[in-house]
Structures are given as C-alpha cells and as structure tokens.
Amino acid sequence: MIEIKNLSKRYGALTAVNDISFTVRPGEVLGFLGPNGAGKSTTMKMITGFLTPTSGSISVCGHDVENDPLAAKAVMGYLPEGAPSYGEMTVRGFLEFIANVRGLTGDRRRARLDDVVGRLQLGSVLEQMIETLSKGFKRRVGLAQSLLHDPQVLILDEPTDGLDPNQKHHVRTLINDMAKDKIIVISTHILEEVDAVCNRAIIIAGGRLLADATPKELAARAPSGRLDDVFREITTGQKNAA
Amino acid sequence: MHNISTIFRREFGSYFATPLALVFIVFFLVLAAAFAFQFGNFYDRGQSDLAPFFSYHPWLYLFLIPAISMRLWAEERKSGSIELLMTLPVTTWQAVIGKFLAAWAFAGVALALTFPMWITVNYLGDPDNGAIFAAYIGSLLMAGGFLAIGACLSAATRNQVIAFIFTIGICFAFLLSGFPVVLALFEGWAPQPVVDAIASLSFLTHFQSISKGVIDLRDLLYFATVIGVWLAANAIVLDMKKAD
C-alpha cells in the first residue's frame, strides 16, 4: 500500500506539489494525469525517495520513505522520466549491475534476468552498448531495470513515451499482466493509455489534486462521455480560476 | 560493503568502456616521463633516485586528476542517471565512497604503470627502493586528495567543464600554499606558527616529506583528513541539490 498524506513540495516561491493526499492499494493501476509541469514527476520523485518533501509523509508498504528510505526503495521499482541509464554499459552489464544492487543471487537472479529480458524482448541487444540503442530499446531497458527484482510497487514515469504504437501496445499488455497483485503508478499525458491500463485515475494540475476516480466515472462527467473533454475542463478550468 | 563494491566495480569498469582510460593513461605516462627526463635532468644529475620523476607529480595531477574526477557526478546529473542511482537501495555515502574509490583505483593503475621508471633507475644504479616505495605511496595519497576535491566539485554542477576548471582552481590553492614564493609573502610579517600552518595545509609540504622516504603518521593523517572532509562535503552537496 502507498499512503500519501498532505504532501507538498516548494522551490522557493514556486509550489510544485500542493497538499496532496491519496492511498493506493494492491491490484490498483493508478494513472497520474496532468498537463506538463503539473507536478506528476515531482510527486513520483518524492514517492521514490529521490526528492525530500517540504512537508507531508509518504509510506510505501509500511516503510516511511523519509525515515527508512532503504527499505522503501527495496520494495519499489522505478522508471524515472526519460529512462536514464548508463550509456557506456552494455544492456547485460547494466542489468547485472542492477541485479547486484538489488541483492539478487543464484537461481533467482538467473530466473529474474531471463524473465525481464524475455518480457521486454531485449535478447537481441544484450551485448550492445546502451547509448547506441534506439529510443524504444532504451525505454525497454529502463523498464527491465525497474522490474528486475519483481517489486511489489512499480512507479513508472511516462513508460510509453517514445515508443511506436506496437511497442506501446506491448508495454500496456505487460502492465496489465502484472497488475493483479502489485501496486502500479504510471504517469502519462496520453489519455487513451489511462483507458487501456488504469483502473483508477488521478488528475493533478498546478500541483493540486483535482480529481480521483475510475476512468469510466471521469469520462461520464462530460456530456460527450470522452476523457479528453473532462481532462481539458478540469485542468484548464483550474488555470482560469487561478 | 556489498553496495560500495557493486558501485565501485560499475564505476571502475566504465572508465575502461570508453577511450578515456587509454587516453588518460598514455597522456599521464608520456608527461610523467617527459618531465622527469627533460626538466628533471634524470640522467645528468648522476644520482640514482626518482626525485626528478616524483617532484613533477603535483603539477601533473593538477591538470590530469580533475580530468578523471570531473565526470564522477556531473555526468550522472547531465544524463539523469543520478535519479536512478539515488532511488536504488543504496545510501548516499555508499555511492560517494564507491565512486571515489573507483576513481582512485584508476589513478592508481595509471601510477603503477610508471613502473618502468623504477626498473630503469635500478638498472642504472643502486637507489633506495624504500624511499621510492614511500614516494609512490605519497603520490597515491596526493592523487586521492585531488580526487576527493574533484568529486565534491563535480557533484555541485552538471557541467563537466565547470567541474574541471573549479577543481584545478582549488587544487592549485592547496598546492600553492606550500610554495616557497607564497610562504615568503607571509614570512616577513606573520608569526612563524601562522606560516607553518599555511605550509602544513599544502599537498606539496606533505607529499615532499613522504617522498623523502619517511612515512610520517602526521602526513598520512593529513591526507586522510583532506579526503574525508571533501567526501563529506560531496555527500552534503548531493543531498542538498539532488534534482538540479
């Protein structure tokens, strides 16, 4: 379970995340929606312990991210925005490094490496340097890294960005397959993605949480029944008011 | 310990994954030999020791060590991999130490590859090998000091060139404070303890005292302190400004 209480992040005068609270339970695939600069990535960076909140608390599977960061980080898999990795390493070398840090050994290590390489179809590029790979492959290497230790909680920041339609479909199937007993949080600004993989959606804009419902309920709020319209109404309405 | 060694191995391997390692080592060896033979009058002095070789190390390191250290953190910032590294279950300290040790080991490899100098001087004469060994230790410690400064400054920026230049600047100050010309500026008016204090801050003073063949505990302590303080600053800088 992820429990977020009154989370805020301020940079000087700028408030990137403003008093957000929500809870995510196992089996939920939570879509994090919002315009660019809404505070999606900042929230994810705080959940994964990269940024320290200005105020509020985050607990992941019972581990407080600020007070017990290592335990919290151990149960999470994280794909940062842009899927950064070490370009001068081979795909195999990089995944071996992650396996070492994650403390995977013996049979389980081999099984997990085989599993992610198979799932993300990385077999053909294992010996290639990451910086020579296409954007789609780099993204899949980033996903493989986040899945390697079969984490209870997955935080994916724009997991399908830069993928072609087939690869997008593939990643969505992947997320659906894993959704059953995990907690998955994905951020996106592609609304069809929410329909395809999420069973819950949160809309944030200007650092505030503006809506929290299932994609169906959200879509029903617009006369047209389309998620796009609701999204535009909620996020731009906020701007006009402010 | 496990995490430090994992990070160490990744980092150390990454030096050799690019031409950087080769370029650096060749450059270092050529310059080290050129200085010793050209300016140090290695042959003409008629003494069988490596003093002309070691006496140029501080100046070589001044420009070459920042070239190793500049990428340590600035590159992680630029590529965004710092976000990956700091969200893995490792502590800031483990990352700082693992990376520093990797850079230090790399500098150690470059230094060890100067062994033909040692063989040459043994072939030509009958040097004090204990003193030469001590000087190698001193040189390695000094490289560690330079690297710790460079690692900290590399963590403060995402621009490797800025990290490089600032590291040279600060290392230069650490060298200069032991230089006779600088000390002479103080000697006229400042009390002797002050002059001694300024001199004792310098890499040069401690390196020269070790390279005479005496490994004094105070010199070891000095380098350990310099490395420790700068790595602590490195960890603080990282925690303060992880994101930008």
Coordinates of C-alpha atoms in Angstrom, one line a residue:
Chain A
M1 CA 0.0 0.0 0.0
I2 CA 1.2 3.5 -0.7
E3 CA -0.1 6.1 1.7
I4 CA 0.5 9.8 0.9
K5 CA -0.6 12.4 3.4
N6 CA -0.6 16.2 2.9
L7 CA 2.4 16.0 0.5
S8 CA 3.8 19.4 -0.6
K9 CA 7.0 20.4 -2.4
R10 CA 8.0 24.0 -2.6
Y11 CA 11.0 25.5 -4.5
G12 CA 11.3 29.0 -3.0
A13 CA 8.2 30.8 -4.1
L14 CA 7.1 28.1 -6.5
T15 CA 4.8 25.3 -5.2
A16 CA 5.3 22.3 -7.4
V17 CA 3.1 20.0 -5.3
N18 CA 0.4 21.4 -3.0
D19 CA -1.1 19.4 -0.2
I20 CA -1.8 16.1 -2.0
S21 CA -3.2 13.1 -0.2
F22 CA -4.2 9.7 -1.6
T23 CA -3.8 5.9 -1.0
V24 CA -3.1 3.2 -3.5
R25 CA -3.9 -0.5 -2.7
P26 CA -2.6 -3.7 -4.2
G27 CA -4.3 -4.5 -7.5
E28 CA -4.7 -0.9 -8.4
V29 CA -3.2 0.6 -11.5
L30 CA -3.2 4.3 -10.9
G31 CA -2.9 6.7 -13.8
F32 CA -1.4 10.0 -12.9
L33 CA -2.7 12.6 -15.3
G34 CA -2.0 16.2 -15.8
P35 CA -0.6 18.8 -18.2
N36 CA 3.2 19.2 -18.4
G37 CA 4.6 20.8 -15.3
A38 CA 1.6 19.8 -13.2
G39 CA 3.7 18.1 -10.5
K40 CA 3.4 14.5 -11.7
S41 CA 7.1 13.8 -11.9
T42 CA 7.8 15.8 -8.7
T43 CA 5.3 13.6 -6.8
M44 CA 6.9 10.4 -8.2
K45 CA 10.4 11.6 -7.3
M46 CA 9.2 12.1 -3.8
I47 CA 7.5 8.7 -3.6
T48 CA 10.7 7.0 -4.7
G49 CA 12.8 9.0 -2.2
F50 CA 14.8 11.0 -4.8
L51 CA 13.4 14.3 -3.6
T52 CA 12.6 15.2 0.0
P53 CA 9.1 16.6 0.5
T54 CA 8.8 20.1 2.0
S55 CA 6.0 18.7 4.2
G56 CA 3.8 15.7 4.4
S57 CA 4.6 12.0 4.6
I58 CA 4.8 9.0 2.3
S59 CA 4.7 5.4 3.3
V60 CA 5.3 2.5 0.9
C61 CA 4.3 -1.0 2.2
G62 CA 4.6 0.3 5.7
H63 CA 8.0 1.9 5.2
D64 CA 8.3 5.6 5.7
V65 CA 10.2 6.9 2.7
E66 CA 12.0 9.6 4.7
N67 CA 12.8 7.7 7.8
D68 CA 13.5 4.3 6.3
P69 CA 14.5 5.0 2.7
L70 CA 16.4 1.8 2.0
A71 CA 13.5 -0.5 3.0
A72 CA 11.1 1.6 0.9
K73 CA 13.4 1.7 -2.1
A74 CA 13.9 -2.1 -1.8
V75 CA 10.2 -2.8 -2.4
M76 CA 9.9 -0.3 -5.3
G77 CA 10.8 -0.4 -8.9
Y78 CA 11.2 2.9 -10.6
L79 CA 11.4 4.1 -14.1
P80 CA 12.5 7.8 -14.0
E81 CA 11.3 10.2 -16.6
G82 CA 13.3 9.7 -19.8
A83 CA 14.5 6.2 -18.7
P84 CA 18.1 7.3 -17.8
S85 CA 20.7 4.6 -17.6
Y86 CA 24.5 4.3 -18.1
G87 CA 25.1 4.7 -21.8
E88 CA 28.6 3.3 -21.8
M89 CA 27.4 -0.1 -20.4
T90 CA 26.1 -3.0 -22.4
V91 CA 22.5 -4.0 -21.7
R92 CA 23.7 -7.1 -20.0
G93 CA 26.3 -5.3 -17.9
F94 CA 23.7 -2.7 -16.8
L95 CA 21.1 -5.4 -15.8
E96 CA 23.8 -7.3 -13.9
F97 CA 24.7 -4.1 -12.1
I98 CA 21.1 -3.6 -11.1
A99 CA 20.8 -7.3 -10.0
N100 CA 23.9 -6.8 -7.8
V101 CA 22.5 -3.6 -6.2
R102 CA 19.1 -5.4 -5.7
G103 CA 20.9 -8.3 -4.0
L104 CA 19.7 -10.9 -6.4
T105 CA 21.8 -14.1 -6.3
G106 CA 21.9 -17.7 -7.6
D107 CA 18.9 -19.3 -9.3
R108 CA 16.5 -16.4 -8.6
R109 CA 18.9 -14.0 -10.2
R110 CA 19.2 -16.0 -13.3
A111 CA 15.4 -16.5 -13.4
R112 CA 14.7 -12.9 -12.9
L113 CA 17.2 -11.8 -15.6
D114 CA 15.8 -14.3 -18.1
D115 CA 12.3 -13.1 -17.2
V116 CA 12.8 -9.4 -17.9
V117 CA 15.0 -10.0 -20.9
G118 CA 12.2 -12.2 -22.3
R119 CA 9.3 -9.9 -21.3
L120 CA 10.9 -6.8 -22.8
Q121 CA 12.4 -8.6 -25.8
L122 CA 16.0 -7.5 -25.1
G123 CA 17.6 -10.8 -26.2
S124 CA 18.9 -9.4 -29.5
V125 CA 20.7 -6.3 -27.9
L126 CA 22.1 -7.8 -24.7
E127 CA 25.7 -7.2 -25.8
Q128 CA 25.1 -3.8 -27.3
M129 CA 26.1 -0.5 -25.6
I130 CA 23.0 1.3 -24.3
E131 CA 23.9 4.6 -25.9
T132 CA 23.8 3.0 -29.3
L133 CA 20.2 1.8 -28.9
S134 CA 17.1 3.3 -30.3
K135 CA 14.8 5.3 -28.1
G136 CA 12.3 2.4 -27.8
F137 CA 15.0 0.0 -26.7
K138 CA 16.4 2.4 -24.2
R139 CA 12.9 2.8 -22.7
R140 CA 12.6 -1.0 -22.5
V141 CA 16.0 -1.3 -20.8
G142 CA 14.7 1.2 -18.2
L143 CA 11.6 -0.9 -17.7
A144 CA 13.6 -4.1 -17.4
Q145 CA 15.7 -2.4 -14.7
S146 CA 12.6 -1.4 -12.8
L147 CA 11.0 -4.9 -13.0
L148 CA 14.2 -6.9 -12.2
H149 CA 13.6 -7.5 -8.6
D150 CA 9.9 -8.2 -9.1
P151 CA 8.9 -5.3 -6.9
Q152 CA 5.6 -5.0 -5.0
V153 CA 5.3 -1.4 -6.1
L154 CA 6.1 -0.1 -9.6
I155 CA 6.4 3.6 -10.2
L156 CA 6.6 4.4 -14.0
D157 CA 7.1 7.9 -15.2
E158 CA 5.8 8.1 -18.8
P159 CA 6.6 4.4 -19.6
T160 CA 5.4 4.5 -23.2
D161 CA 7.0 7.9 -24.2
G162 CA 9.0 7.5 -27.4
L163 CA 7.6 4.1 -28.2
D164 CA 6.0 3.2 -31.5
P165 CA 2.3 2.0 -31.5
N166 CA 3.3 -1.6 -31.4
Q167 CA 5.7 -1.1 -28.5
K168 CA 3.1 0.9 -26.7
H169 CA 0.7 -1.9 -27.0
H170 CA 3.3 -4.3 -25.8
V171 CA 4.1 -2.3 -22.7
R172 CA 0.4 -1.9 -21.9
T173 CA -0.1 -5.6 -22.1
L174 CA 2.9 -6.0 -19.8
I175 CA 1.4 -3.7 -17.2
N176 CA -1.9 -5.4 -17.4
D177 CA -0.3 -8.8 -16.9
M178 CA 1.4 -7.6 -13.8
A179 CA -1.5 -5.6 -12.4
K180 CA -3.1 -8.4 -10.4
D181 CA -1.3 -8.2 -7.1
K182 CA 1.0 -5.2 -7.5
I183 CA 0.6 -1.5 -6.9
I184 CA 1.4 0.3 -10.2
V185 CA 1.5 4.0 -10.6
I186 CA 2.1 5.4 -14.1
S187 CA 2.2 9.0 -15.2
T188 CA 1.2 9.9 -18.6
H189 CA -0.4 12.7 -20.7
I190 CA -1.8 10.2 -23.2
L191 CA -5.4 9.7 -22.2
E192 CA -6.0 6.6 -24.2
E193 CA -3.4 5.0 -22.1
V194 CA -5.4 5.5 -19.0
D195 CA -8.3 3.8 -20.6
A196 CA -6.1 0.9 -21.7
V197 CA -4.3 0.1 -18.4
C198 CA -5.6 2.0 -15.4
N199 CA -8.4 1.2 -13.1
R200 CA -8.1 4.5 -11.3
A201 CA -7.1 7.9 -12.4
I202 CA -5.9 11.0 -10.6
I203 CA -5.8 14.3 -12.3
I204 CA -3.4 16.9 -11.0
A205 CA -2.7 20.4 -12.3
G206 CA -0.8 23.3 -10.8
G207 CA 0.3 20.9 -8.0
R208 CA -3.2 20.2 -6.8
L209 CA -5.2 17.0 -6.9
L210 CA -8.3 17.9 -8.9
A211 CA -10.0 14.5 -9.5
D212 CA -9.7 10.9 -8.2
A213 CA -12.0 8.3 -9.8
T214 CA -12.1 5.4 -12.2
P215 CA -11.5 6.4 -15.9
K216 CA -15.2 5.5 -16.6
E217 CA -16.5 7.7 -13.9
L218 CA -14.3 10.5 -15.1
A219 CA -15.4 10.2 -18.7
A220 CA -19.1 10.2 -17.6
R221 CA -18.6 13.7 -16.2
A222 CA -18.5 15.2 -19.7
P223 CA -21.7 15.4 -21.8
S224 CA -19.6 13.8 -24.6
G225 CA -18.5 10.9 -22.4
R226 CA -15.0 11.5 -23.5
L227 CA -12.0 11.6 -21.2
D228 CA -10.3 14.3 -23.3
D229 CA -13.1 16.7 -22.6
V230 CA -13.1 16.1 -18.9
F231 CA -9.4 16.4 -18.8
R232 CA -9.5 19.8 -20.6
E233 CA -12.3 21.0 -18.5
I234 CA -10.7 20.1 -15.2
T235 CA -7.2 21.2 -16.0
T236 CA -7.9 24.4 -17.8
G237 CA -10.8 25.4 -15.5
Q238 CA -8.2 25.4 -12.8
K239 CA -6.0 27.8 -14.8
N240 CA -8.8 30.2 -15.4
A241 CA -9.7 30.3 -11.8
A242 CA -6.1 30.9 -10.7
Chain B
M1 CA 30.2 -3.0 1.9
H2 CA 28.4 -5.0 -0.8
N3 CA 26.8 -1.9 -2.3
I4 CA 30.1 0.0 -2.2
S5 CA 31.8 -2.8 -4.1
T6 CA 29.0 -3.0 -6.6
I7 CA 29.2 0.7 -7.3
F8 CA 33.0 0.6 -7.3
R9 CA 33.0 -2.2 -10.0
R10 CA 30.5 -0.4 -12.2
E11 CA 32.3 2.8 -12.0
F12 CA 35.8 1.4 -12.5
G13 CA 34.6 -0.6 -15.5
S14 CA 33.1 2.5 -17.0
Y15 CA 36.5 4.1 -17.2
F16 CA 37.6 1.4 -19.5
A17 CA 34.4 1.2 -21.5
T18 CA 35.4 4.4 -23.3
P19 CA 38.7 5.7 -24.8
L20 CA 39.0 7.9 -21.7
A21 CA 41.1 5.3 -19.8
L22 CA 43.6 4.8 -22.7
V23 CA 43.9 8.5 -23.5
F24 CA 44.4 9.4 -19.8
I25 CA 47.0 6.7 -19.1
V26 CA 49.0 7.4 -22.3
F27 CA 49.0 11.1 -21.6
F28 CA 50.0 10.6 -18.0
L29 CA 52.8 8.2 -18.8
V30 CA 54.2 10.4 -21.6
L31 CA 54.1 13.6 -19.5
A32 CA 55.5 11.9 -16.4
A33 CA 58.4 10.6 -18.3
A34 CA 58.9 13.8 -20.3
F35 CA 59.0 15.9 -17.2
A36 CA 61.4 13.6 -15.4
F37 CA 63.9 13.4 -18.3
Q38 CA 63.6 16.9 -19.8
F39 CA 63.2 19.2 -16.8
G40 CA 64.3 16.9 -14.0
N41 CA 67.6 16.1 -15.6
F42 CA 67.1 12.5 -14.7
Y43 CA 70.4 11.4 -16.3
D44 CA 72.6 14.4 -15.8
R45 CA 72.1 14.6 -12.1
G46 CA 74.1 11.4 -11.8
Q47 CA 72.1 10.3 -8.8
S48 CA 70.2 7.0 -8.8
D49 CA 66.8 8.1 -7.4
L50 CA 63.4 9.0 -8.7
A51 CA 63.3 12.5 -7.2
P52 CA 63.1 14.2 -10.7
F53 CA 60.2 11.9 -11.5
F54 CA 58.2 12.5 -8.4
S55 CA 58.8 16.2 -8.0
Y56 CA 56.6 16.9 -11.0
H57 CA 53.7 14.8 -9.9
P58 CA 51.9 17.6 -8.1
W59 CA 51.9 19.6 -11.3
L60 CA 50.8 16.7 -13.4
Y61 CA 48.0 15.9 -11.1
L62 CA 46.9 19.5 -11.0
F63 CA 45.7 19.1 -14.6
L64 CA 45.1 15.4 -15.1
I65 CA 43.3 14.4 -11.9
P66 CA 40.4 16.9 -12.5
A67 CA 40.0 15.2 -15.9
I68 CA 39.2 12.0 -14.0
S69 CA 37.1 13.5 -11.3
M70 CA 35.0 15.9 -13.4
R71 CA 32.7 13.2 -14.8
L72 CA 32.1 11.5 -11.4
W73 CA 28.8 13.2 -10.6
A74 CA 28.4 15.9 -13.3
E75 CA 27.8 13.2 -15.9
E76 CA 25.2 11.4 -13.7
R77 CA 23.4 14.7 -13.3
K78 CA 23.5 15.5 -17.0
S79 CA 22.3 12.1 -18.1
G80 CA 19.7 11.9 -15.3
S81 CA 21.2 8.5 -14.1
I82 CA 21.7 10.2 -10.7
E83 CA 17.9 9.7 -10.2
L84 CA 18.2 6.0 -11.0
L85 CA 21.3 5.6 -8.7
M86 CA 19.7 7.5 -5.8
T87 CA 16.4 5.6 -5.9
L88 CA 18.2 2.3 -5.8
P89 CA 18.6 0.9 -2.3
V90 CA 22.0 2.4 -1.6
T91 CA 22.9 5.2 0.7
T92 CA 24.4 8.5 -0.4
W93 CA 27.6 7.5 1.5
Q94 CA 27.9 4.2 -0.3
A95 CA 27.6 5.9 -3.7
V96 CA 30.1 8.6 -2.7
I97 CA 32.7 6.2 -1.4
G98 CA 32.2 3.6 -4.2
K99 CA 32.7 6.2 -6.9
F100 CA 35.6 7.9 -5.2
L101 CA 37.4 4.5 -4.7
A102 CA 36.9 3.7 -8.3
A103 CA 38.4 6.9 -9.5
W104 CA 41.3 6.5 -7.0
A105 CA 41.9 2.9 -8.2
F106 CA 42.0 4.2 -11.7
A107 CA 44.6 6.8 -10.8
G108 CA 46.5 4.1 -9.0
V109 CA 46.6 2.0 -12.2
A110 CA 48.0 4.9 -14.1
L111 CA 50.6 5.5 -11.4
A112 CA 51.5 1.8 -11.2
L113 CA 52.1 1.8 -14.9
T114 CA 55.1 4.1 -14.4
F115 CA 57.0 1.1 -13.0
P116 CA 59.5 1.1 -16.0
M117 CA 60.9 4.2 -14.3
W118 CA 61.6 2.3 -11.2
I119 CA 63.2 -0.6 -13.2
T120 CA 65.3 1.9 -15.1
V121 CA 66.7 3.6 -12.1
N122 CA 67.5 0.1 -10.6
Y123 CA 69.2 -0.9 -13.8
L124 CA 71.3 2.3 -13.9
G125 CA 72.3 2.5 -10.3
D126 CA 71.6 1.4 -6.8
P127 CA 68.7 3.5 -5.5
D128 CA 67.0 3.5 -2.1
N129 CA 64.0 1.4 -3.0
G130 CA 62.3 2.0 0.3
A131 CA 62.3 5.7 -0.4
I132 CA 60.9 5.1 -3.9
F133 CA 58.1 3.0 -2.4
A134 CA 57.3 5.7 0.1
A135 CA 57.2 8.3 -2.7
Y136 CA 54.8 6.1 -4.6
I137 CA 52.5 5.9 -1.5
G138 CA 52.8 9.7 -1.1
S139 CA 51.9 10.2 -4.7
L140 CA 48.9 8.0 -4.5
L141 CA 47.7 9.7 -1.4
M142 CA 48.1 13.1 -3.0
A143 CA 46.1 11.8 -6.0
G144 CA 43.4 10.8 -3.5
G145 CA 43.3 14.3 -2.1
F146 CA 43.0 15.9 -5.5
L147 CA 40.2 13.4 -6.4
A148 CA 38.2 14.0 -3.3
I149 CA 38.2 17.7 -4.1
G150 CA 37.3 17.0 -7.7
A151 CA 34.5 14.6 -6.7
C152 CA 32.9 17.2 -4.5
L153 CA 33.0 19.9 -7.1
S154 CA 31.7 17.5 -9.7
A155 CA 28.7 16.9 -7.5
A156 CA 28.0 20.6 -7.5
T157 CA 27.4 21.0 -11.2
R158 CA 26.0 19.2 -14.2
N159 CA 28.7 20.8 -16.4
Q160 CA 31.9 18.8 -16.6
V161 CA 34.0 21.7 -17.9
I162 CA 33.0 23.9 -14.9
A163 CA 33.8 21.0 -12.6
F164 CA 37.2 20.6 -14.3
I165 CA 38.1 24.3 -14.0
F166 CA 37.0 24.8 -10.4
T167 CA 38.8 21.7 -9.4
I168 CA 42.0 23.0 -10.9
G169 CA 41.5 26.3 -9.1
I170 CA 41.0 24.8 -5.7
C171 CA 43.7 22.1 -6.1
F172 CA 46.1 24.9 -7.2
A173 CA 45.4 26.8 -4.0
F174 CA 46.1 23.6 -2.0
L175 CA 49.4 23.2 -3.8
L176 CA 50.4 26.9 -3.7
S177 CA 50.1 27.3 0.0
G178 CA 53.3 25.3 0.4
F179 CA 55.2 27.0 -2.3
P180 CA 58.3 28.9 -1.1
V181 CA 57.3 32.1 -3.1
V182 CA 53.9 32.2 -1.4
L183 CA 55.3 31.4 2.1
A184 CA 57.9 34.2 1.6
L185 CA 55.0 36.6 1.3
F186 CA 54.0 35.8 4.8
E187 CA 57.3 35.2 6.4
G188 CA 58.2 38.9 6.6
W189 CA 55.4 39.9 9.0
A190 CA 53.4 36.9 10.1
P191 CA 54.4 34.9 13.1
Q192 CA 56.2 31.6 12.4
P193 CA 53.3 29.4 13.6
V194 CA 51.0 31.1 11.1
V195 CA 53.4 30.5 8.3
D196 CA 53.8 26.9 9.4
A197 CA 50.0 26.5 9.5
I198 CA 49.7 27.7 5.9
A199 CA 52.5 25.5 4.8
S200 CA 51.0 22.5 6.5
L201 CA 47.8 22.9 4.6
S202 CA 49.6 22.2 1.4
F203 CA 49.7 19.0 -0.5
L204 CA 53.2 19.9 -1.5
T205 CA 54.6 20.0 2.0
H206 CA 53.2 16.6 3.0
F207 CA 54.0 15.0 -0.4
Q208 CA 57.6 16.2 -0.2
S209 CA 58.0 15.0 3.3
I210 CA 56.7 11.5 2.4
S211 CA 58.7 11.4 -0.9
K212 CA 61.9 11.8 1.1
G213 CA 61.2 8.3 2.2
V214 CA 59.7 8.9 5.6
I215 CA 56.1 7.9 6.0
D216 CA 55.1 10.0 9.0
L217 CA 51.8 9.4 10.7
R218 CA 51.0 13.1 10.6
D219 CA 51.3 13.1 6.8
L220 CA 49.0 10.1 6.5
L221 CA 46.6 11.7 8.8
Y222 CA 46.7 14.9 6.8
F223 CA 45.7 13.2 3.5
A224 CA 43.1 11.0 5.3
T225 CA 41.5 14.2 6.7
V226 CA 41.6 16.0 3.4
I227 CA 39.9 13.1 1.7
G228 CA 37.4 12.6 4.5
V229 CA 36.4 16.2 4.7
W230 CA 35.9 16.6 0.9
L231 CA 33.9 13.4 0.6
A232 CA 31.7 14.5 3.5
A233 CA 31.2 17.8 1.6
N234 CA 30.5 15.7 -1.5
A235 CA 27.7 13.8 0.3
I236 CA 26.2 17.0 1.7
V237 CA 26.2 18.7 -1.7
L238 CA 24.4 15.7 -3.2
D239 CA 21.8 15.6 -0.5
M240 CA 21.2 19.4 -0.8
K241 CA 20.8 19.5 -4.6
K242 CA 19.9 16.2 -6.0
A243 CA 17.5 17.3 -8.5
D244 CA 19.1 20.2 -10.4

